Amino acid sequence: MTGGAVDQPPAFRAGLVPRRERADAARNRMQVLAAADRLFRERDPGTVTMEDVCRAAGVGRATLYRRYPDVQSIALALLDRHERDLQESLLRGEPPLGPGAPPVARLTAFYRAMVDLLERFGHLLRSVESGSARYGTGAYGFWFAHVRALLAEAGVAHPEQLADIALAPLSAELYHRQRTQLGLVPKEVADRLAWLAERLTG
Amino acid sequence: MTGGAVDQPPAFRAGLVPRRERADAARNRMQVLAAADRLFRERDPGTVTMEDVCRAAGVGRATLYRRYPDVQSIALALLDRHERDLQESLLRGEPPLGPGAPPVARLTAFYRAMVDLLERFGHLLRSVESGSARYGTGAYGFWFAHVRALLAEAGVAHPEQLADIALAPLSAELYHRQRTQLGLVPKEVADRLAWLAERLTG
DNA sequence: GCGTGAACCGGACGTCATGTCCACATAGTG
DNA sequence: CACTATGTGGACATGACGTCCGGTTCACGC
């Protein structure tokens, strides 16, 4: 299967459980997320509409809007677990992804992990970023803080301003172009980014 | 005024003149472009709609759709002359922007010129790029070819793949974030890109 | 100047997605 | 087993889209 945070009620994750999620609600939520994941994968993620998700999931409008205000938030829900996993690895995982390795190695490992994320969930990331909401998400803030810290540790001047530059090549839309239009394979993209990591922190 | 290719009929630029542009057509076209430029500047460029441009220009729907299929193409029309000017300077202008200077200097000059373009016409560029059409435009193809050639001249490996990476920090949306959210001034952005240019070509 | 044909214009129209609302259904509780 | 809050489906009003058509206005040739 595709994977996704399909099996965890949002209320649980949020921490405040008013009562308990009803069985029919859970069933519908899983249908919605599964249908949405399929749609994002099949079409251009920017063209998927709430209406489409309703129909594909066999669910009424109110059911959908109850939990998700727009398609981006659906993609975000599907993405959430995987992004958190990577964030956990960055904070407390083994080096070189986690703490303990020199900045160059950690930045390179981060790039490789992000390419992996882009490869597996590029369709979701493109949907989230469409509408120019890339820099508003909490995830971007996390990547930004991580890279800024690595650059600072490497002794580079203006790490705050360079972090944005270091993250720019990880745009989902750019990755999609490199894969489809330029015909690159993931390893090539990752190797180029590894080279960039050396240049930035050297 | 704001500037823009408001005073040149598209048929003239295209080369094939069927007869001559009618006076009322020219008047309406200028009204449309002026109104659109104002709208893109005032609001979030992604939210400007064809309907809005109609109302602001005091013009009917057919008048607008006759020439422009969507808002992106209006922004593109306003942008066209300025992008061509820069392209001309890159091809045949004085060094370091034009030919004759070493790659590092030319890449740095290109970055500075692009920051200037982003500063003056960021509202238009953001509109064009919204809808993830950034890599489809002819302009991106031009910048891509230019940077690839400079990287190749500098003797870097894989210039084709690195050109995308070198261009990624020039995203209009990213520039907007750096100016508004991070509070950077144009010179800071340009200096950081100049540093990047040295690292990439060094 | 002045007829004439083509280019151009305004606005109406059908379609589609959006987000809200309400009457009803149903799962979980006592 | 009845009761209530939660969840559900679909109708509705709104607004943008893109097209079409009847009427207007301009440029050209005389």
Short mmCIF file of N, CA, C and O in Angstrom, two decimals, chain A residues 90-187:
data_model
loop_
_atom_site.label_atom_id
_atom_site.label_comp_id
_atom_site.label_asym_id
_atom_site.label_seq_id
_atom_site.Cartn_x
_atom_site.Cartn_y
_atom_site.Cartn_z
N LEU A 90 16.08 13.17 12.71
CA LEU A 90 17.02 14.30 12.72
C LEU A 90 17.36 14.71 14.15
O LEU A 90 18.50 15.06 14.47
N LEU A 91 16.36 14.63 15.02
CA LEU A 91 16.56 15.08 16.40
C LEU A 91 17.27 14.03 17.25
O LEU A 91 18.15 14.35 18.04
N ARG A 92 16.85 12.76 17.11
CA ARG A 92 17.32 11.74 18.04
C ARG A 92 17.78 10.46 17.38
O ARG A 92 17.99 9.46 18.05
N GLY A 93 17.90 10.46 16.04
CA GLY A 93 18.30 9.25 15.34
C GLY A 93 19.80 9.04 15.37
O GLY A 93 20.55 9.80 15.97
N GLU A 94 20.22 7.97 14.70
CA GLU A 94 21.65 7.67 14.60
C GLU A 94 22.34 8.66 13.65
O GLU A 94 21.72 9.11 12.69
N PRO A 95 23.60 9.00 13.89
CA PRO A 95 24.35 9.76 12.90
C PRO A 95 24.55 8.90 11.64
O PRO A 95 24.54 7.66 11.75
N PRO A 96 24.70 9.50 10.47
CA PRO A 96 24.89 10.94 10.28
C PRO A 96 23.60 11.75 10.21
O PRO A 96 23.67 12.97 10.20
N LEU A 97 22.43 11.08 10.16
CA LEU A 97 21.18 11.84 10.10
C LEU A 97 20.95 12.57 11.42
O LEU A 97 20.67 13.76 11.45
N GLY A 98 21.11 11.84 12.51
CA GLY A 98 20.94 12.42 13.83
C GLY A 98 22.21 13.09 14.31
O GLY A 98 23.20 13.17 13.57
N PRO A 99 22.20 13.57 15.55
CA PRO A 99 23.35 14.30 16.11
C PRO A 99 24.59 13.41 16.25
O PRO A 99 24.47 12.21 16.40
N GLY A 100 25.76 14.05 16.18
CA GLY A 100 26.99 13.31 16.42
C GLY A 100 27.97 13.36 15.27
O GLY A 100 29.16 13.20 15.47
N ALA A 101 27.48 13.55 14.07
CA ALA A 101 28.35 13.59 12.90
C ALA A 101 28.69 15.04 12.56
O ALA A 101 28.00 15.96 13.01
N PRO A 102 29.75 15.26 11.79
CA PRO A 102 30.08 16.63 11.36
C PRO A 102 29.00 17.19 10.46
O PRO A 102 28.29 16.43 9.79
N PRO A 103 28.87 18.52 10.44
CA PRO A 103 27.79 19.19 9.70
C PRO A 103 27.69 18.75 8.24
O PRO A 103 26.58 18.53 7.73
N VAL A 104 28.81 18.62 7.55
CA VAL A 104 28.74 18.24 6.13
C VAL A 104 28.03 16.90 5.98
O VAL A 104 27.15 16.75 5.13
N ALA A 105 28.42 15.95 6.79
CA ALA A 105 27.82 14.62 6.69
C ALA A 105 26.34 14.67 7.04
O ALA A 105 25.52 14.01 6.40
N ARG A 106 26.00 15.49 8.03
CA ARG A 106 24.60 15.55 8.43
C ARG A 106 23.75 16.23 7.36
O ARG A 106 22.62 15.80 7.08
N LEU A 107 24.29 17.29 6.76
CA LEU A 107 23.55 17.97 5.71
C LEU A 107 23.35 17.04 4.51
O LEU A 107 22.26 16.97 3.93
N THR A 108 24.41 16.31 4.16
CA THR A 108 24.30 15.36 3.06
C THR A 108 23.25 14.29 3.36
O THR A 108 22.41 13.96 2.51
N ALA A 109 23.29 13.78 4.56
CA ALA A 109 22.31 12.75 4.95
C ALA A 109 20.90 13.32 4.91
O ALA A 109 19.95 12.64 4.47
N PHE A 110 20.74 14.57 5.34
CA PHE A 110 19.44 15.22 5.29
C PHE A 110 18.95 15.33 3.85
O PHE A 110 17.79 15.01 3.55
N TYR A 111 19.82 15.76 2.97
CA TYR A 111 19.46 15.85 1.55
C TYR A 111 19.00 14.49 1.02
O TYR A 111 17.99 14.38 0.34
N ARG A 112 19.76 13.45 1.34
CA ARG A 112 19.39 12.12 0.85
C ARG A 112 18.02 11.70 1.39
O ARG A 112 17.20 11.14 0.67
N ALA A 113 17.79 11.98 2.64
CA ALA A 113 16.50 11.61 3.24
C ALA A 113 15.36 12.39 2.59
O ALA A 113 14.27 11.85 2.36
N MET A 114 15.63 13.65 2.28
CA MET A 114 14.58 14.46 1.66
C MET A 114 14.30 13.99 0.24
O MET A 114 13.14 14.00 -0.21
N VAL A 115 15.32 13.58 -0.48
CA VAL A 115 15.10 13.03 -1.81
C VAL A 115 14.24 11.77 -1.72
O VAL A 115 13.33 11.56 -2.52
N ASP A 116 14.51 10.97 -0.72
CA ASP A 116 13.71 9.78 -0.51
C ASP A 116 12.25 10.15 -0.24
O ASP A 116 11.32 9.55 -0.80
N LEU A 117 12.05 11.16 0.59
CA LEU A 117 10.70 11.64 0.90
C LEU A 117 10.02 12.15 -0.37
O LEU A 117 8.84 11.86 -0.64
N LEU A 118 10.76 12.92 -1.15
CA LEU A 118 10.21 13.47 -2.39
C LEU A 118 9.85 12.35 -3.37
O LEU A 118 8.84 12.42 -4.07
N GLU A 119 10.67 11.33 -3.40
CA GLU A 119 10.41 10.24 -4.33
C GLU A 119 9.15 9.47 -3.92
O GLU A 119 8.34 9.12 -4.76
N ARG A 120 9.00 9.24 -2.62
CA ARG A 120 7.86 8.44 -2.18
C ARG A 120 6.57 9.24 -2.11
O ARG A 120 5.48 8.71 -2.35
N PHE A 121 6.66 10.50 -1.71
CA PHE A 121 5.45 11.28 -1.47
C PHE A 121 5.44 12.60 -2.23
O PHE A 121 4.80 13.57 -1.81
N GLY A 122 6.12 12.62 -3.35
CA GLY A 122 6.16 13.84 -4.16
C GLY A 122 4.77 14.30 -4.56
O GLY A 122 4.51 15.50 -4.61
N HIS A 123 3.87 13.36 -4.83
CA HIS A 123 2.53 13.75 -5.24
C HIS A 123 1.82 14.51 -4.14
O HIS A 123 1.09 15.48 -4.39
N LEU A 124 2.04 14.11 -2.89
CA LEU A 124 1.43 14.83 -1.77
C LEU A 124 2.11 16.17 -1.54
O LEU A 124 1.46 17.19 -1.32
N LEU A 125 3.42 16.18 -1.61
CA LEU A 125 4.16 17.41 -1.37
C LEU A 125 3.82 18.46 -2.42
O LEU A 125 3.71 19.65 -2.12
N ARG A 126 3.66 18.01 -3.66
CA ARG A 126 3.30 18.96 -4.70
C ARG A 126 1.93 19.56 -4.42
O ARG A 126 1.69 20.74 -4.68
N SER A 127 1.02 18.75 -3.91
CA SER A 127 -0.31 19.27 -3.59
C SER A 127 -0.24 20.28 -2.46
O SER A 127 -0.88 21.33 -2.51
N VAL A 128 0.55 19.99 -1.44
CA VAL A 128 0.67 20.90 -0.32
C VAL A 128 1.29 22.22 -0.77
O VAL A 128 0.84 23.30 -0.40
N GLU A 129 2.31 22.13 -1.61
CA GLU A 129 3.02 23.34 -2.02
C GLU A 129 2.26 24.15 -3.05
O GLU A 129 2.51 25.34 -3.20
N SER A 130 1.35 23.50 -3.77
CA SER A 130 0.58 24.25 -4.77
C SER A 130 -0.29 25.26 -4.03
O SER A 130 -0.91 24.95 -3.01
N GLY A 131 -0.34 26.47 -4.58
CA GLY A 131 -1.01 27.54 -3.87
C GLY A 131 0.01 28.32 -3.05
O GLY A 131 -0.33 29.10 -2.21
N SER A 132 1.27 28.05 -3.34
CA SER A 132 2.37 28.80 -2.74
C SER A 132 2.32 28.81 -1.22
O SER A 132 2.60 29.80 -0.57
N ALA A 133 1.91 27.66 -0.65
CA ALA A 133 1.83 27.56 0.81
C ALA A 133 3.06 26.86 1.36
O ALA A 133 3.07 26.39 2.48
N ARG A 134 4.11 26.78 0.54
CA ARG A 134 5.28 26.00 0.93
C ARG A 134 5.90 26.49 2.24
O ARG A 134 6.25 25.71 3.11
N TYR A 135 6.03 27.82 2.37
CA TYR A 135 6.77 28.37 3.49
C TYR A 135 5.90 28.57 4.72
O TYR A 135 6.38 28.98 5.77
N GLY A 136 4.61 28.31 4.58
CA GLY A 136 3.72 28.49 5.71
C GLY A 136 3.62 27.26 6.60
O GLY A 136 3.24 27.35 7.76
N THR A 137 3.99 26.10 6.06
CA THR A 137 3.80 24.87 6.82
C THR A 137 4.81 24.75 7.97
O THR A 137 5.91 25.30 7.91
N GLY A 138 4.40 24.03 8.98
CA GLY A 138 5.30 23.79 10.09
C GLY A 138 6.52 22.99 9.68
O GLY A 138 7.62 23.19 10.20
N ALA A 139 6.32 22.09 8.71
CA ALA A 139 7.43 21.26 8.26
C ALA A 139 8.57 22.13 7.72
O ALA A 139 9.74 21.91 8.06
N TYR A 140 8.24 23.13 6.91
CA TYR A 140 9.30 23.97 6.37
C TYR A 140 10.07 24.66 7.49
O TYR A 140 11.30 24.76 7.46
N GLY A 141 9.33 25.10 8.50
CA GLY A 141 10.00 25.72 9.65
C GLY A 141 10.99 24.77 10.29
O GLY A 141 12.08 25.19 10.70
N PHE A 142 10.61 23.50 10.36
CA PHE A 142 11.50 22.52 10.97
C PHE A 142 12.76 22.32 10.12
O PHE A 142 13.88 22.38 10.64
N TRP A 143 12.58 22.08 8.83
CA TRP A 143 13.75 21.90 7.94
C TRP A 143 14.64 23.14 8.01
O TRP A 143 15.87 23.04 8.05
N PHE A 144 14.01 24.30 8.04
CA PHE A 144 14.76 25.55 8.08
C PHE A 144 15.63 25.62 9.33
O PHE A 144 16.83 25.90 9.26
N ALA A 145 15.04 25.35 10.46
CA ALA A 145 15.80 25.41 11.71
C ALA A 145 16.95 24.41 11.72
O ALA A 145 18.06 24.71 12.16
N HIS A 146 16.67 23.23 11.19
CA HIS A 146 17.70 22.19 11.16
C HIS A 146 18.89 22.62 10.31
O HIS A 146 20.05 22.56 10.75
N VAL A 147 18.61 23.06 9.09
CA VAL A 147 19.69 23.43 8.18
C VAL A 147 20.44 24.67 8.70
O VAL A 147 21.67 24.74 8.61
N ARG A 148 19.70 25.61 9.26
CA ARG A 148 20.34 26.78 9.82
C ARG A 148 21.34 26.37 10.91
O ARG A 148 22.48 26.87 10.96
N ALA A 149 20.93 25.46 11.76
CA ALA A 149 21.82 25.01 12.83
C ALA A 149 23.06 24.33 12.27
O ALA A 149 24.19 24.57 12.74
N LEU A 150 22.88 23.50 11.25
CA LEU A 150 24.02 22.81 10.66
C LEU A 150 25.00 23.81 10.04
O LEU A 150 26.22 23.68 10.19
N LEU A 151 24.45 24.79 9.32
CA LEU A 151 25.31 25.79 8.68
C LEU A 151 26.05 26.60 9.74
O LEU A 151 27.24 26.91 9.59
N ALA A 152 25.35 26.94 10.81
CA ALA A 152 25.99 27.69 11.89
C ALA A 152 27.12 26.87 12.51
O ALA A 152 28.22 27.38 12.75
N GLU A 153 26.84 25.60 12.73
CA GLU A 153 27.85 24.71 13.32
C GLU A 153 29.08 24.60 12.41
O GLU A 153 30.21 24.45 12.89
N ALA A 154 28.83 24.68 11.10
CA ALA A 154 29.94 24.60 10.14
C ALA A 154 30.73 25.89 10.07
O ALA A 154 31.74 25.97 9.38
N GLY A 155 30.25 26.91 10.77
CA GLY A 155 30.99 28.16 10.81
C GLY A 155 30.78 29.07 9.62
O GLY A 155 31.56 29.99 9.36
N VAL A 156 29.68 28.86 8.90
CA VAL A 156 29.39 29.69 7.74
C VAL A 156 28.77 31.01 8.22
O VAL A 156 28.03 31.02 9.21
N ALA A 157 29.06 32.09 7.48
CA ALA A 157 28.45 33.38 7.83
C ALA A 157 27.00 33.41 7.37
O ALA A 157 26.66 32.81 6.35
N HIS A 158 26.16 34.11 8.12
CA HIS A 158 24.75 34.30 7.77
C HIS A 158 24.00 32.98 7.57
O HIS A 158 23.35 32.79 6.54
N PRO A 159 24.07 32.07 8.51
CA PRO A 159 23.37 30.78 8.34
C PRO A 159 21.87 30.95 8.16
O PRO A 159 21.25 30.20 7.41
N GLU A 160 21.30 31.93 8.82
CA GLU A 160 19.86 32.16 8.72
C GLU A 160 19.44 32.41 7.28
O GLU A 160 18.45 31.86 6.79
N GLN A 161 20.22 33.25 6.61
CA GLN A 161 19.85 33.62 5.24
C GLN A 161 20.20 32.51 4.25
O GLN A 161 19.53 32.37 3.22
N LEU A 162 21.22 31.74 4.57
CA LEU A 162 21.63 30.68 3.65
C LEU A 162 20.74 29.45 3.75
O LEU A 162 20.66 28.67 2.80
N ALA A 163 20.08 29.29 4.87
CA ALA A 163 19.23 28.10 5.03
C ALA A 163 18.17 28.05 3.94
O ALA A 163 17.91 26.99 3.35
N ASP A 164 17.56 29.19 3.66
CA ASP A 164 16.56 29.23 2.60
C ASP A 164 17.15 28.80 1.26
O ASP A 164 16.52 28.07 0.49
N ILE A 165 18.37 29.28 0.99
CA ILE A 165 19.03 28.92 -0.26
C ILE A 165 19.31 27.43 -0.31
O ILE A 165 19.11 26.78 -1.34
N ALA A 166 19.74 26.88 0.81
CA ALA A 166 20.05 25.45 0.86
C ALA A 166 18.80 24.60 0.69
O ALA A 166 18.87 23.47 0.19
N LEU A 167 17.65 25.12 1.10
CA LEU A 167 16.40 24.36 1.01
C LEU A 167 15.70 24.52 -0.33
O LEU A 167 14.87 23.69 -0.71
N ALA A 168 16.03 25.57 -1.05
CA ALA A 168 15.32 25.88 -2.29
C ALA A 168 15.31 24.72 -3.29
O ALA A 168 14.29 24.46 -3.93
N PRO A 169 16.44 23.99 -3.46
CA PRO A 169 16.43 22.90 -4.44
C PRO A 169 15.56 21.72 -4.04
O PRO A 169 15.44 20.78 -4.82
N LEU A 170 14.97 21.75 -2.86
CA LEU A 170 14.12 20.64 -2.42
C LEU A 170 12.65 20.87 -2.73
O LEU A 170 11.79 20.11 -2.27
N SER A 171 12.37 21.90 -3.49
CA SER A 171 10.99 22.15 -3.90
C SER A 171 10.43 20.93 -4.63
O SER A 171 11.06 20.34 -5.50
N ALA A 172 9.21 20.53 -4.23
CA ALA A 172 8.61 19.33 -4.83
C ALA A 172 8.39 19.52 -6.33
O ALA A 172 8.54 18.57 -7.11
N GLU A 173 8.06 20.73 -6.71
CA GLU A 173 7.83 20.99 -8.13
C GLU A 173 9.12 20.86 -8.92
O GLU A 173 9.15 20.30 -10.02
N LEU A 174 10.21 21.34 -8.35
CA LEU A 174 11.50 21.22 -9.02
C LEU A 174 11.92 19.75 -9.13
O LEU A 174 12.40 19.31 -10.17
N TYR A 175 11.73 19.02 -8.04
CA TYR A 175 12.07 17.59 -8.08
C TYR A 175 11.28 16.87 -9.17
O TYR A 175 11.82 16.05 -9.90
N HIS A 176 10.01 17.21 -9.27
CA HIS A 176 9.18 16.60 -10.29
C HIS A 176 9.71 16.92 -11.69
O HIS A 176 9.75 16.05 -12.56
N ARG A 177 10.12 18.17 -11.90
CA ARG A 177 10.70 18.54 -13.19
C ARG A 177 11.96 17.74 -13.48
O ARG A 177 12.15 17.22 -14.58
N GLN A 178 12.82 17.61 -12.49
CA GLN A 178 14.07 16.90 -12.71
C GLN A 178 13.84 15.44 -13.04
O GLN A 178 14.52 14.86 -13.87
N ARG A 179 12.85 14.85 -12.38
CA ARG A 179 12.55 13.44 -12.62
C ARG A 179 11.90 13.21 -13.97
O ARG A 179 12.25 12.28 -14.69
N THR A 180 10.91 14.07 -14.32
CA THR A 180 10.12 13.80 -15.52
C THR A 180 10.69 14.50 -16.76
O THR A 180 10.84 13.88 -17.81
N GLN A 181 11.00 15.78 -16.64
CA GLN A 181 11.45 16.51 -17.83
C GLN A 181 12.92 16.26 -18.13
O GLN A 181 13.30 16.08 -19.28
N LEU A 182 13.76 16.31 -17.10
CA LEU A 182 15.19 16.11 -17.33
C LEU A 182 15.57 14.63 -17.30
O LEU A 182 16.69 14.28 -17.66
N GLY A 183 14.67 13.79 -16.83
CA GLY A 183 14.93 12.35 -16.86
C GLY A 183 15.97 11.88 -15.85
O GLY A 183 16.59 10.84 -16.06
N LEU A 184 16.14 12.63 -14.76
CA LEU A 184 17.12 12.20 -13.76
C LEU A 184 16.54 11.10 -12.89
O LEU A 184 15.32 10.99 -12.73
N VAL A 185 17.42 10.28 -12.32
CA VAL A 185 16.99 9.28 -11.34
C VAL A 185 17.31 9.84 -9.95
O VAL A 185 18.14 10.74 -9.82
N PRO A 186 16.63 9.32 -8.92
CA PRO A 186 16.81 9.87 -7.57
C PRO A 186 18.28 9.98 -7.16
O PRO A 186 18.68 10.97 -6.54
N LYS A 187 19.05 8.96 -7.48
CA LYS A 187 20.46 8.99 -7.05
C LYS A 187 21.21 10.19 -7.64
O LYS A 187 22.02 10.80 -6.95
#
